[in-house]
mmCIF file of C-alpha atoms in Angstrom:
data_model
loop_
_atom_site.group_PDB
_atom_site.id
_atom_site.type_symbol
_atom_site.label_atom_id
_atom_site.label_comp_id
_atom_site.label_asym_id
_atom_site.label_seq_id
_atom_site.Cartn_x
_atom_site.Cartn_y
_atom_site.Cartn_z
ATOM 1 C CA UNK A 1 13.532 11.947 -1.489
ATOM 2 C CA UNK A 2 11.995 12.066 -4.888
ATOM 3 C CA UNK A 3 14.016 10.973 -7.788
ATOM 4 C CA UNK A 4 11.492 9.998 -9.807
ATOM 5 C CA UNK A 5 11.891 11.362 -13.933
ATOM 6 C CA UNK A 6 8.751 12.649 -16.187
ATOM 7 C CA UNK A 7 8.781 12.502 -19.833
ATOM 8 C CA UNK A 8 5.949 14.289 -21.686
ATOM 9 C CA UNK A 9 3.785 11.413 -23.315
ATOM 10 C CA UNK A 10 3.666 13.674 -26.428
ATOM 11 C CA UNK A 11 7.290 14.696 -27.531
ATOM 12 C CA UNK A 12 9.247 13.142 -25.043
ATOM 13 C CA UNK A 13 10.897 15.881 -23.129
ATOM 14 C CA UNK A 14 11.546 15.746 -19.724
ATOM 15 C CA UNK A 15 8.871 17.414 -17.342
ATOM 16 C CA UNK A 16 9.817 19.644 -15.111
ATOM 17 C CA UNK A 17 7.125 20.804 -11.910
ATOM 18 C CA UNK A 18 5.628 23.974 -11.629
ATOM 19 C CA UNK A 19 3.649 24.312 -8.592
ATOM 20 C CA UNK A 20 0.587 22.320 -9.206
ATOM 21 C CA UNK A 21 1.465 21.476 -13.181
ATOM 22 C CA UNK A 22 4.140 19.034 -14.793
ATOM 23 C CA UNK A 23 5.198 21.016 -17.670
ATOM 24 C CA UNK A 24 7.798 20.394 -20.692
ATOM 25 C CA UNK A 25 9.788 22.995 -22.377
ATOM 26 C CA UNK A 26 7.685 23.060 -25.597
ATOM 27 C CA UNK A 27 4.488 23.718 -23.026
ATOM 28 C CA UNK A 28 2.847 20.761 -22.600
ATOM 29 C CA UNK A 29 1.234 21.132 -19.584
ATOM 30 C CA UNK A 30 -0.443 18.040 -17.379
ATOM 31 C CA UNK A 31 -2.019 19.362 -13.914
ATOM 32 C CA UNK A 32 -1.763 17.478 -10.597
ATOM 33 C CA UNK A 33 -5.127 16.486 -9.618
ATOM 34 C CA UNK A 34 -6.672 17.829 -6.148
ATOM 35 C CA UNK A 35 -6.265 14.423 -5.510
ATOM 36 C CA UNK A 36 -2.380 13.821 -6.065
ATOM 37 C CA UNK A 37 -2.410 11.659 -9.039
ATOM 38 C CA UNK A 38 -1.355 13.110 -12.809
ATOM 39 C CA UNK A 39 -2.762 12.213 -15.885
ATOM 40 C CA UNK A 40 -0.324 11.358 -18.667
ATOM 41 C CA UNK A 41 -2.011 9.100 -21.000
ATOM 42 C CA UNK A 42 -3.091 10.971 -23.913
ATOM 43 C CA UNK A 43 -6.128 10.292 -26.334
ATOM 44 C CA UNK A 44 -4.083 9.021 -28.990
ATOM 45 C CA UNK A 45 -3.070 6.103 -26.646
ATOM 46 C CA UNK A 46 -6.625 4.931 -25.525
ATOM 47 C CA UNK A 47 -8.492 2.094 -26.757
ATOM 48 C CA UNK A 48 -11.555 2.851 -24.973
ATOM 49 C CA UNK A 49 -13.267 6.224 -23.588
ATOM 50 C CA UNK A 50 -12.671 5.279 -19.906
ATOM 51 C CA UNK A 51 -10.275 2.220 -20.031
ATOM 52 C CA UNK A 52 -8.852 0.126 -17.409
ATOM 53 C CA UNK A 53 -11.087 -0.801 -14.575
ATOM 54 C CA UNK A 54 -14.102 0.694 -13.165
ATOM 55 C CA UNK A 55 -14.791 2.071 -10.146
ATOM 56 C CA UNK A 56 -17.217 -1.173 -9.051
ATOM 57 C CA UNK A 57 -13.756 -3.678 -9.963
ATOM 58 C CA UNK A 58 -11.448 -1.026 -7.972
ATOM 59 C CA UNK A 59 -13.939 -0.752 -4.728
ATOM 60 C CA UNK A 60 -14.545 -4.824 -4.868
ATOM 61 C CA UNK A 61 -10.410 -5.082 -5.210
ATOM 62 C CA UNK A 62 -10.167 -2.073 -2.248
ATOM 63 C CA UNK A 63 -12.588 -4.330 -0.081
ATOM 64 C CA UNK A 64 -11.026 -7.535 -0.693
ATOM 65 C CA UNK A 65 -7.674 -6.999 -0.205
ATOM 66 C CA UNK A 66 -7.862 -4.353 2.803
ATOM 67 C CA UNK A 67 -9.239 -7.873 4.250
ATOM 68 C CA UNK A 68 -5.404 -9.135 4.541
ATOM 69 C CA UNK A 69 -6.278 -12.639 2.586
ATOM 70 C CA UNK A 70 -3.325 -11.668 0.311
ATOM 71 C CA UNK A 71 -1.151 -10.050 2.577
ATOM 72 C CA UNK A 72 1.122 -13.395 2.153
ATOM 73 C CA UNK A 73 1.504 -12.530 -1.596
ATOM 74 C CA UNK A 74 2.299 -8.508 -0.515
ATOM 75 C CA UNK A 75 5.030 -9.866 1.863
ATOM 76 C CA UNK A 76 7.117 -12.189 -0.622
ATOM 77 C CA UNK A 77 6.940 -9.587 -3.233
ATOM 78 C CA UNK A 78 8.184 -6.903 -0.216
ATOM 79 C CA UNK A 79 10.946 -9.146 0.888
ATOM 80 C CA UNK A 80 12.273 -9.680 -2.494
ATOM 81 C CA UNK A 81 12.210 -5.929 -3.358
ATOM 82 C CA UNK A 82 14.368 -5.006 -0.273
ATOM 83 C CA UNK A 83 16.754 -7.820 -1.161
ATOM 84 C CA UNK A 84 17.182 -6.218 -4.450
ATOM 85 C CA UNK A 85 17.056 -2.759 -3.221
ATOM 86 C CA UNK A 86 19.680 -3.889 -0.710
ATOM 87 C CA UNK A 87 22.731 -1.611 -2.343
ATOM 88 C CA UNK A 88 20.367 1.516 -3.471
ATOM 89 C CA UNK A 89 20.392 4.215 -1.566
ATOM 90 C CA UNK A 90 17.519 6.018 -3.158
ATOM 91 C CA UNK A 91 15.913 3.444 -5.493
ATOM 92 C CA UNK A 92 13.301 4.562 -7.677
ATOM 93 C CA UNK A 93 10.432 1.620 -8.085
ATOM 94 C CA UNK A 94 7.584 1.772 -10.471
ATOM 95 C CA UNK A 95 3.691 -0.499 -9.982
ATOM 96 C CA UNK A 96 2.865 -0.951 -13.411
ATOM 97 C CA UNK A 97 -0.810 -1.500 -12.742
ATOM 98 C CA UNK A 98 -1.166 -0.533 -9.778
ATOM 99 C CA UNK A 99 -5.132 -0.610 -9.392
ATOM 100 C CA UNK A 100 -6.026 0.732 -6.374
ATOM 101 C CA UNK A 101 -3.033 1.145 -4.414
ATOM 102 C CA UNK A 102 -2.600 -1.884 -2.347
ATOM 103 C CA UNK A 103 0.496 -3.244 -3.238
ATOM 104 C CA UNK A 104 1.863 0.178 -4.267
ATOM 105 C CA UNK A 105 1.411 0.872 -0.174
ATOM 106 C CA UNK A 106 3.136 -2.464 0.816
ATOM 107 C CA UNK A 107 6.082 -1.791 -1.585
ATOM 108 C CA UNK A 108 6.682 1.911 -0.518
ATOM 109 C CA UNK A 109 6.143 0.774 3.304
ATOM 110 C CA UNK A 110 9.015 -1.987 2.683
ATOM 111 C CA UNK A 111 11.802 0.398 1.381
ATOM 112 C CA UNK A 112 11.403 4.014 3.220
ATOM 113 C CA UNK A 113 13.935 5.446 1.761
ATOM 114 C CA UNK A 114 12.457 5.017 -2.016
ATOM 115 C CA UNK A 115 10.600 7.005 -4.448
ATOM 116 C CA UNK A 116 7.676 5.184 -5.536
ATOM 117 C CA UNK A 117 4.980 5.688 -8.430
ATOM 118 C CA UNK A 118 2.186 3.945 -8.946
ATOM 119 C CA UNK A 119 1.114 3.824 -12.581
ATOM 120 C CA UNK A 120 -2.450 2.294 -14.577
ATOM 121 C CA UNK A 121 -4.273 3.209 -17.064
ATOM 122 C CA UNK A 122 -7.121 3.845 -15.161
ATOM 123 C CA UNK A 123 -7.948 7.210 -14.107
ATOM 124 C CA UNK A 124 -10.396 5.901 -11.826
ATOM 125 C CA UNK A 125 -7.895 3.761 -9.910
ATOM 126 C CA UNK A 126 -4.969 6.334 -9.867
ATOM 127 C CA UNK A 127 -7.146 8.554 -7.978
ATOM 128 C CA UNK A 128 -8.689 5.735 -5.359
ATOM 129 C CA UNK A 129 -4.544 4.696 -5.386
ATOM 130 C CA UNK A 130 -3.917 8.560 -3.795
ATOM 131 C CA UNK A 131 -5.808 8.054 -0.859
ATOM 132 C CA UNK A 132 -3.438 5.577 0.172
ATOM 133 C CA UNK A 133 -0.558 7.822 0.887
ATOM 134 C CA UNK A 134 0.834 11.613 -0.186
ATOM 135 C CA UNK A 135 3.880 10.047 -0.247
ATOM 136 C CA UNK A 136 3.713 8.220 -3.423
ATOM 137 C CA UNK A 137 3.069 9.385 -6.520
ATOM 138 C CA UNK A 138 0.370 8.053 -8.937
ATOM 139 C CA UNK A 139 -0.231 8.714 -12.483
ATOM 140 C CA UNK A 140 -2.778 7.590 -15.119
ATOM 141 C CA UNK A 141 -0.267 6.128 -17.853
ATOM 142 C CA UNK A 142 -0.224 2.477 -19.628
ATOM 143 C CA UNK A 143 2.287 -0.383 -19.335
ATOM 144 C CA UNK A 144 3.249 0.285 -23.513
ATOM 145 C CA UNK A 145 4.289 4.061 -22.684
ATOM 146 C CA UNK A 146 5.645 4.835 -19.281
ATOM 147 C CA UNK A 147 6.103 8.171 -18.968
ATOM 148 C CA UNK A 148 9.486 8.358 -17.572
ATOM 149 C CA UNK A 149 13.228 8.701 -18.499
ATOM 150 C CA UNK A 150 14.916 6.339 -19.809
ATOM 151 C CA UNK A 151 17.327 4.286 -17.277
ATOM 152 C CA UNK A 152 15.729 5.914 -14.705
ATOM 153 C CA UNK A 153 14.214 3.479 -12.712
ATOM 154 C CA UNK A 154 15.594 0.650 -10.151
ATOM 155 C CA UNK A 155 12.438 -1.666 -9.879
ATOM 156 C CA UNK A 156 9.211 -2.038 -11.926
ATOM 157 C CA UNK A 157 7.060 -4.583 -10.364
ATOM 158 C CA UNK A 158 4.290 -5.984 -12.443
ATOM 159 C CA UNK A 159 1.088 -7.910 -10.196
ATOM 160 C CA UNK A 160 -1.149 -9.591 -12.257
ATOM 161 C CA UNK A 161 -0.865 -7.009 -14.750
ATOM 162 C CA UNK A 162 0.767 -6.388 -17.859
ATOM 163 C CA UNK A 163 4.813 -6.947 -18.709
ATOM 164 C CA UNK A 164 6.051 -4.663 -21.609
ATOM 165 C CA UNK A 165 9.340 -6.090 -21.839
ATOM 166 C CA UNK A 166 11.026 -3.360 -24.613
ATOM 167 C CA UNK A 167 9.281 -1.037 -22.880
ATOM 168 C CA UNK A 168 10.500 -1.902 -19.448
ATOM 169 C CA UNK A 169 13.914 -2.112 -20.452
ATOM 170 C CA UNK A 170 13.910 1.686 -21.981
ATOM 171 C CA UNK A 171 13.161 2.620 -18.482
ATOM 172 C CA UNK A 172 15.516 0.549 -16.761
ATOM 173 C CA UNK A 173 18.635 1.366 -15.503
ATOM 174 C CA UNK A 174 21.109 -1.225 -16.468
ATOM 175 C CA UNK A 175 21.270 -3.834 -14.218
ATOM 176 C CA UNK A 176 17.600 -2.841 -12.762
ATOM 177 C CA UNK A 177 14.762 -5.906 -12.118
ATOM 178 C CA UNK A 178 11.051 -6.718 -13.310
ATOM 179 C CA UNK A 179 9.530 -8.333 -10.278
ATOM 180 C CA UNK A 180 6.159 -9.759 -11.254
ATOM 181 C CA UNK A 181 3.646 -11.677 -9.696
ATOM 182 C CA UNK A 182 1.120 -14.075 -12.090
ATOM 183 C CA UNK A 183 -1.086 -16.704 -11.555
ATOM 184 C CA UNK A 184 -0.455 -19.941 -11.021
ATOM 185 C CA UNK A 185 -1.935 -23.461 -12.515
ATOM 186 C CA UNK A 186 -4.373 -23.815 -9.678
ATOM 187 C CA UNK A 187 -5.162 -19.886 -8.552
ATOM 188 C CA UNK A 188 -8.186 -19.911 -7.110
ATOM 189 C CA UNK A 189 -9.475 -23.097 -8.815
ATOM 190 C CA UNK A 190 -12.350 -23.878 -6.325
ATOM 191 C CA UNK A 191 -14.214 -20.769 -7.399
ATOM 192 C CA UNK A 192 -13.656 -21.477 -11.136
ATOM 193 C CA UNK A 193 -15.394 -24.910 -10.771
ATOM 194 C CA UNK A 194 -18.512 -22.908 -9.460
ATOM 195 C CA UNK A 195 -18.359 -20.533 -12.443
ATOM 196 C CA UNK A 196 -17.797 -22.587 -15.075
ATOM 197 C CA UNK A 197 -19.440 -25.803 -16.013
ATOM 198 C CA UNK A 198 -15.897 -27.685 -17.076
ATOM 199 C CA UNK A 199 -12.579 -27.029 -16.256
ATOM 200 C CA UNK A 200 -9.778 -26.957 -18.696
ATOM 201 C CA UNK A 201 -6.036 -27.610 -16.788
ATOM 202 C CA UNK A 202 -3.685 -25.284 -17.870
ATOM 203 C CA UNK A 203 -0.227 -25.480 -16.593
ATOM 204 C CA UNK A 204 0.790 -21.735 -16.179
ATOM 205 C CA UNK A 205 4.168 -20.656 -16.484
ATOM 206 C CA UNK A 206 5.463 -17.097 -16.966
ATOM 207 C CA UNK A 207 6.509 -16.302 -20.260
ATOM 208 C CA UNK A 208 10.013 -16.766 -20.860
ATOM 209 C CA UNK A 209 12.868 -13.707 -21.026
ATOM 210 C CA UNK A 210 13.114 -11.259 -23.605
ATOM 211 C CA UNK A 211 16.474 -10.537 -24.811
ATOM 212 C CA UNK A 212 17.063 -7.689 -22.806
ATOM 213 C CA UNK A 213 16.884 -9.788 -19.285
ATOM 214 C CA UNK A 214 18.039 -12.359 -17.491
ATOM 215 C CA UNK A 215 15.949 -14.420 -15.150
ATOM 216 C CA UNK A 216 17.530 -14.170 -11.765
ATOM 217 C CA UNK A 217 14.680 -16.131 -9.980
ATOM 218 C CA UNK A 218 10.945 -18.233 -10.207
ATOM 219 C CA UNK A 219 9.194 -19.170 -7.609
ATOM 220 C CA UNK A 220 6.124 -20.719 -6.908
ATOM 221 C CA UNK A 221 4.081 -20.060 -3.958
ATOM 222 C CA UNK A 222 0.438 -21.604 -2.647
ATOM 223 C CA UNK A 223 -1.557 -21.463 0.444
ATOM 224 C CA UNK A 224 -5.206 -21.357 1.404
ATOM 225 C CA UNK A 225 -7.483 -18.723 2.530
ATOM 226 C CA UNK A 226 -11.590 -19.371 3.542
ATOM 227 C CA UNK A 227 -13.630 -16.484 2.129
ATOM 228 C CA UNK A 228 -16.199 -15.197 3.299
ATOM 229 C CA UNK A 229 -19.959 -14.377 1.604
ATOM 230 C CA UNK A 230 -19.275 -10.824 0.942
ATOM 231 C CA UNK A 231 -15.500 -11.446 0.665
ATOM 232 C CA UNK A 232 -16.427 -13.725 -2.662
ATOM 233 C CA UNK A 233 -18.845 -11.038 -4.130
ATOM 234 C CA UNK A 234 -15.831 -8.455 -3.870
ATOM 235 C CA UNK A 235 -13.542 -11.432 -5.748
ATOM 236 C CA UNK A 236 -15.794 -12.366 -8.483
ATOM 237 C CA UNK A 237 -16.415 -8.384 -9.473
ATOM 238 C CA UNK A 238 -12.811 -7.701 -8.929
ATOM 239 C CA UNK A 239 -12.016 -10.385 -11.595
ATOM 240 C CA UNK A 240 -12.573 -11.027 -15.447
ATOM 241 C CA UNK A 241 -15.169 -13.735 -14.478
ATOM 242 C CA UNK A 242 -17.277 -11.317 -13.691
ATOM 243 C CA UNK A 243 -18.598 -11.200 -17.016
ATOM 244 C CA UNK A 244 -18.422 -14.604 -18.137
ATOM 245 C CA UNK A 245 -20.861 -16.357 -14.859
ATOM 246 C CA UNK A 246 -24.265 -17.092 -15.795
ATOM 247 C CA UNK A 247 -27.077 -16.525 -13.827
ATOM 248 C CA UNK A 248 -27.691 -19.914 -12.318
ATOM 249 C CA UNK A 249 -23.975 -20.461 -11.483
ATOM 250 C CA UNK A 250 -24.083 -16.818 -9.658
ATOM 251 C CA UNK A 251 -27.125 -17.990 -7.726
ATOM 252 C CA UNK A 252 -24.951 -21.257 -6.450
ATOM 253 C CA UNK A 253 -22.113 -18.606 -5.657
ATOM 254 C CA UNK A 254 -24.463 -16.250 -4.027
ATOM 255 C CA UNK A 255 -25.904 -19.315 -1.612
ATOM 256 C CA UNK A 256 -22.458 -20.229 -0.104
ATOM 257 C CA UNK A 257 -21.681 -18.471 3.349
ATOM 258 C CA UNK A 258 -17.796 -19.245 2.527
ATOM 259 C CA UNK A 259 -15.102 -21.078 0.356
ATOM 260 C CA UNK A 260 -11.953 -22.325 0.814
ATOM 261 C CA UNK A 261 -9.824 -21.405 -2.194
ATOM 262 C CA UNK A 262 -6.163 -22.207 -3.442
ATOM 263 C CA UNK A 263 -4.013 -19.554 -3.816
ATOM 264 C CA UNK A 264 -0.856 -19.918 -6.539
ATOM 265 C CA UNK A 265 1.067 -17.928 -8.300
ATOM 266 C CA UNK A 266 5.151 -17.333 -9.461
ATOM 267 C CA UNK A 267 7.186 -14.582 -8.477
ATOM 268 C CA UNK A 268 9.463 -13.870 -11.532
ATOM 269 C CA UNK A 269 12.353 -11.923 -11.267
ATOM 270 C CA UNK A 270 14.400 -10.871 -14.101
ATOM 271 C CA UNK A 271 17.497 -8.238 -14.746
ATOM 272 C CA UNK A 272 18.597 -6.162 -17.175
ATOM 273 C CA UNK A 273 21.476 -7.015 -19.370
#
């Protein structure tokens, strides 16, 4: 059942579909890709020609995470949406960032009866996110404007991606959650000691409540995982350090035929008042 609510990103009014096209009543028209996703991010909101990541990020993200080495992370954000989902019998749940479609497919697999949307700014992503299901919906759209009504969502859930808090909380129903996953003090801190040449400790924390929520819950989790030689290509290019690894400390990365990293991060849930 689909329950989900379009606004047009440039006046505001609600969308309505017509056949292949989402289309407002002053005629702005967005068409549905062949694919299934729909673009609603306009120019104006762009900081960049193509922004968001590129298709080398999303197919080293695809390959590492189809490998199941974060399926624990998938399944404690899962359980945590069907506890709060728990009373709702349609919920509506937005993946604000929603790259390629991974967790996107885990969420919508965990509550059947949902209407789900995956949303990023990348156009690139929202149409590798499609092939993951005709079921959900996908649409190119950033974390600052969602393009849908307001208090008409259950769930946004944020992983490792951006929180808009004021913007969240337009969308919200009253009483609906932020679930969102970020990294913890010593996320994969094995591989940063290769990349960098010092280590600074930071004690990470998610950022502390807005006044339009309540934290209901934070919880840390950790556990290992050994990757593999092509499994750590696919996690360096999938991540910022990417672009900050110089040469030599790639070729030390490049010799190793595995790793065992650390895997931490919170799972922050908070309410709206």
């Amino acid at each position: 059942m689909n329950n989900i609510k379009y606004i047009c990103p440039i006046c505001g009014d609600v969308l309505e579909r017509h056949e292949k096209s989402l289309v407002c009543k002053n005629n702005h028209s967005f068409d549905i890709a062949r694919q299934g996703y729909v673009n609603l991010l306009p120019v104006g909101q762009k900081h960049s020609l193509r922004p968001g990541d590129d298709k080398e990020m999303l197919n080293a993200r695809r390959a590492f995470l189809n490998s199941g080495l974060y399926e624990p992370i998938a399944k404690s954000v899962t359980d945590k949406i069907r506890e709060l989902s728990a009373d709702k019998a349609f919920p509506v749940i937005i993946d604000v960032g929603c790259g390629e479609g991974y967790y996107t497919r885990k969420i919508a697999d965990s509550v059947p009866n949902s209407s789900c949307v995956g949303a990023d700014i990348s156009k690139d992503a929202a149409r590798m996110a499609c092939s993951r299901g005709k079921d959900i919906e996908y649409c190119v759209a950033t974390a600052s404007h969602l393009p849908f009504k307001p208090k008409s969502v259950d769930i946004i859930t944020a992983m490792f991606s951006l929180v808009c808090e004021d913007e969240f909380a337009r969308v919200l129903r009253d009483g609906g959650y932020i679930v969102e996953v970020t990294a913890g003090t010593e996320h994969l801190i094995e591989l940063k000691q290769i990349i960098y040449d010092e280590v600074f400790h930071q004690d990470k924390h998610p950022a502390s409540c807005g006044e339009n929520f309540t934290e209901i819950s934070c919880d840390n989790f950790r556990f290992k995982i050994n990757v593999s030689k092509d499994l750590l290509k696919s996690l360096l290019t999938m991540t910022p350090h990417i672009r900050r690894i110089n040469p030599e400390h790639r070729k030390r990365l490049d010799s190793l035929e595995s790793l065992d990293l650390t895997v931490s991060y919170w799972l922050t849930v908070r309410k709206k008042k």
